[in-house]
Structure formats: C-alpha cells, structure tokens
PDB file of C-alpha atoms in Angstrom:
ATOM      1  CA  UNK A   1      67.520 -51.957 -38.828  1.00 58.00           C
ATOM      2  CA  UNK A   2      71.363 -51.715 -39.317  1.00 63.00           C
ATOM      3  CA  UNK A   3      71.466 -49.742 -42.358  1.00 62.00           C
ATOM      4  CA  UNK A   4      68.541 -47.205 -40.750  1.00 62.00           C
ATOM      5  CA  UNK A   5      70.934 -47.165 -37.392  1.00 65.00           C
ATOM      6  CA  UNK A   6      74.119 -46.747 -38.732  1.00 66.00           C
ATOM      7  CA  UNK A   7      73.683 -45.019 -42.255  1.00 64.00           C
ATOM      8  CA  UNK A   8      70.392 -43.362 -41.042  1.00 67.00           C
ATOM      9  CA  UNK A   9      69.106 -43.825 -44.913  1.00 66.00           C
ATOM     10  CA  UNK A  10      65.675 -45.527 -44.669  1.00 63.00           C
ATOM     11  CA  UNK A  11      65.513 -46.104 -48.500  1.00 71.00           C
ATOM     12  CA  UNK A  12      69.255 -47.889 -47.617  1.00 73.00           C
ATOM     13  CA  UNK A  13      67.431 -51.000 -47.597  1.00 73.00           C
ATOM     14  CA  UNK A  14      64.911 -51.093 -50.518  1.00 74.00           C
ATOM     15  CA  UNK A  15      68.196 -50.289 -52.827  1.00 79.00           C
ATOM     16  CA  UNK A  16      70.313 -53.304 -51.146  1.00 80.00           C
ATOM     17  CA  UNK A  17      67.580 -56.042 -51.157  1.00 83.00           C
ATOM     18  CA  UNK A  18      65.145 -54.548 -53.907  1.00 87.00           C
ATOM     19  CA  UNK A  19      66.422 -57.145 -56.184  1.00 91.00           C
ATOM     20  CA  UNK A  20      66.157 -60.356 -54.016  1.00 90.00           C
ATOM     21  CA  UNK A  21      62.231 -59.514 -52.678  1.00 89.00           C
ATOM     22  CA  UNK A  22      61.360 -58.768 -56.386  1.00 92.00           C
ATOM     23  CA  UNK A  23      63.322 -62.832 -56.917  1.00 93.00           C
ATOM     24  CA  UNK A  24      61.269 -64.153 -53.593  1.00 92.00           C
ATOM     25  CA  UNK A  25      57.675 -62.248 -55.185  1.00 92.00           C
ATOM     26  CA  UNK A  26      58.518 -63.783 -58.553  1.00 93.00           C
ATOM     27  CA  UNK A  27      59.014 -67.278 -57.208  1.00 93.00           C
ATOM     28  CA  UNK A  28      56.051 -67.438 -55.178  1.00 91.00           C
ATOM     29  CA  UNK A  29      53.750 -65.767 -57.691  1.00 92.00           C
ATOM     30  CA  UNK A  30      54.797 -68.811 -59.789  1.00 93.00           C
ATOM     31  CA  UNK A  31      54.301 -71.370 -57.259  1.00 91.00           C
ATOM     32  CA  UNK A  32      51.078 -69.922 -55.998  1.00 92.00           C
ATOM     33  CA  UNK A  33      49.850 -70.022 -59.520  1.00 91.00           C
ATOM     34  CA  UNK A  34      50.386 -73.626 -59.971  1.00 90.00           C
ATOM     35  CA  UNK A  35      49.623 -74.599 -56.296  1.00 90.00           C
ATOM     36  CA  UNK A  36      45.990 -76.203 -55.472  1.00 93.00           C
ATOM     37  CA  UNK A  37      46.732 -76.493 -51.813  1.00 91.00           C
ATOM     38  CA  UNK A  38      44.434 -74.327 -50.257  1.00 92.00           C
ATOM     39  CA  UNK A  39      46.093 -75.273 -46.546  1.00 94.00           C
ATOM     40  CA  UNK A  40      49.428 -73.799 -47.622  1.00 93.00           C
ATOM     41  CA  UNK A  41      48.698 -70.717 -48.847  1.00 93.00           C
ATOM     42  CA  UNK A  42      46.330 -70.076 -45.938  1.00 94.00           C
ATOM     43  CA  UNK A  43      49.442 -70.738 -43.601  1.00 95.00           C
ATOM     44  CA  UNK A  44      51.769 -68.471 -46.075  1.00 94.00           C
ATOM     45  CA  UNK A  45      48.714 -65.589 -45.130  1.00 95.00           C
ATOM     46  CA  UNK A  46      49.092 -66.168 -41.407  1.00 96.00           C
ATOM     47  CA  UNK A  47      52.475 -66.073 -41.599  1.00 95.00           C
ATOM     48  CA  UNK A  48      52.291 -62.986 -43.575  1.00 95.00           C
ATOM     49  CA  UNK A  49      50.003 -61.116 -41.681  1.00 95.00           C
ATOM     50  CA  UNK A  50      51.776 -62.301 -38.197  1.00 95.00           C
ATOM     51  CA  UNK A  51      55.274 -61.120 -39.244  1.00 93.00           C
ATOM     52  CA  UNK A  52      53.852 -57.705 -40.617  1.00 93.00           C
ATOM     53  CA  UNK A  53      52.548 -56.865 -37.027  1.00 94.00           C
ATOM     54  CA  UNK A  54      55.637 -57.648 -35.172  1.00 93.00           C
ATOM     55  CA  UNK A  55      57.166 -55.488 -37.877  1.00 88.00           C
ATOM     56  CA  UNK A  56      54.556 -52.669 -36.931  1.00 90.00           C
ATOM     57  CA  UNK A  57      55.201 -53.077 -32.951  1.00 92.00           C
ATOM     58  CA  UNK A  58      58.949 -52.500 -34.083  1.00 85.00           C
ATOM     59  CA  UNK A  59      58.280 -49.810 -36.258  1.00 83.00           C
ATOM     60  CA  UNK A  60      60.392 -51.142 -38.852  1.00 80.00           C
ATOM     61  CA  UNK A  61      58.081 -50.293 -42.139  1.00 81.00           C
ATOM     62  CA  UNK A  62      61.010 -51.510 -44.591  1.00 80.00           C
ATOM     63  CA  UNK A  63      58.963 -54.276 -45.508  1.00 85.00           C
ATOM     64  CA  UNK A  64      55.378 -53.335 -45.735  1.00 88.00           C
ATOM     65  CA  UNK A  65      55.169 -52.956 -49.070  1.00 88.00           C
ATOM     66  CA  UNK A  66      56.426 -56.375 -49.663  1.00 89.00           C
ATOM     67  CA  UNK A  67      53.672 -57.854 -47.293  1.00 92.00           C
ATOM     68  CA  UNK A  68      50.935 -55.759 -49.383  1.00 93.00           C
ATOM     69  CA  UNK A  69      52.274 -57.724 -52.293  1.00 92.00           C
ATOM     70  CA  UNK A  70      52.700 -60.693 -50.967  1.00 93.00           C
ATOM     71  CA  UNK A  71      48.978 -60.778 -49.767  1.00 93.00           C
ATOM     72  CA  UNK A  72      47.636 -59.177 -52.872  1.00 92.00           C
ATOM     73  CA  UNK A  73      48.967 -62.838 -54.603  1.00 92.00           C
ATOM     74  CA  UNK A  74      47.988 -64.773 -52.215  1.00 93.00           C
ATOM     75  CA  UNK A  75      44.630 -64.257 -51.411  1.00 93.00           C
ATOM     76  CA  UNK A  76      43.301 -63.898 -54.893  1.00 91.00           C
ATOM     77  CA  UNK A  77      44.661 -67.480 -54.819  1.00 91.00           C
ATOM     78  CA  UNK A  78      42.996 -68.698 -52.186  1.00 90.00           C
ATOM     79  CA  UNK A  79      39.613 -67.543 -52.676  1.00 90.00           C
ATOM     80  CA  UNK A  80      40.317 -69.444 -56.167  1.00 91.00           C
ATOM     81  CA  UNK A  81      40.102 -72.711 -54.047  1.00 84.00           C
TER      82      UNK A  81
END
C-alpha cells in the first residue's frame, strides 16, 4: 500500500519483495511435498483463500498472483491425501 501511495508504482512492490515470495513459495512447495497432514494444508487453504478476499475488499491486487500459486500447490496436495 505504501509504495502504491507514495511512489504511485504498482509494480513497486513485485520488484522489492519478488525475491522473498519466490523464498516463502519455495519453502512451502518443499514442505507440502513431504507433508502427509491433510488438516494442515486444509487450514493453509482457508487461510489462503480468507486473506485473498480481504485483499479483494481492499483492492490491493499486489498479491494475487502469489495466492494463485500458493493454491495451485496446495490443493494438488491435498486431494493427494
């Protein structure tokens, strides 16, 4: 929100953090993929899916495209279990 406000760059943000959400996808990729606890990743979906809506109500769309991901691993996961 700060770097949309105050730079008004929208693609601000993707450059600063690109790095650490490709480090955060990374890491849970690999956990997911040696995870067998279907609970967890069900609550890591919820929590997904509920943060991506209040993001929508805000209109901040910085991070959609690291929810997609996100829930593109997990559920492939889950439906594994």
């Amino acid at each position: 929100i700060f770097t949309l406000d105050f730079f008004n760059q929208p693609q601000m943000f993707g450059d600063i953090f690109k790095r650490t959400l490709e480090l955060l996808q990374t890491s849970v990729e690999q956990h997911v993929a040696n995870s067998f606890d279907a609970i967890s990743i069900l609550v890591m979906i919820r929590l997904i899916n509920q943060f991506s809506e209040i993001m929508k109500k805000r209109k901040i769309t910085s991070l959609d495209d690291y929810f997609n991901n996100m829930s593109l691993t997990l559920w492939p996961r889950y439906k594994f279990l």
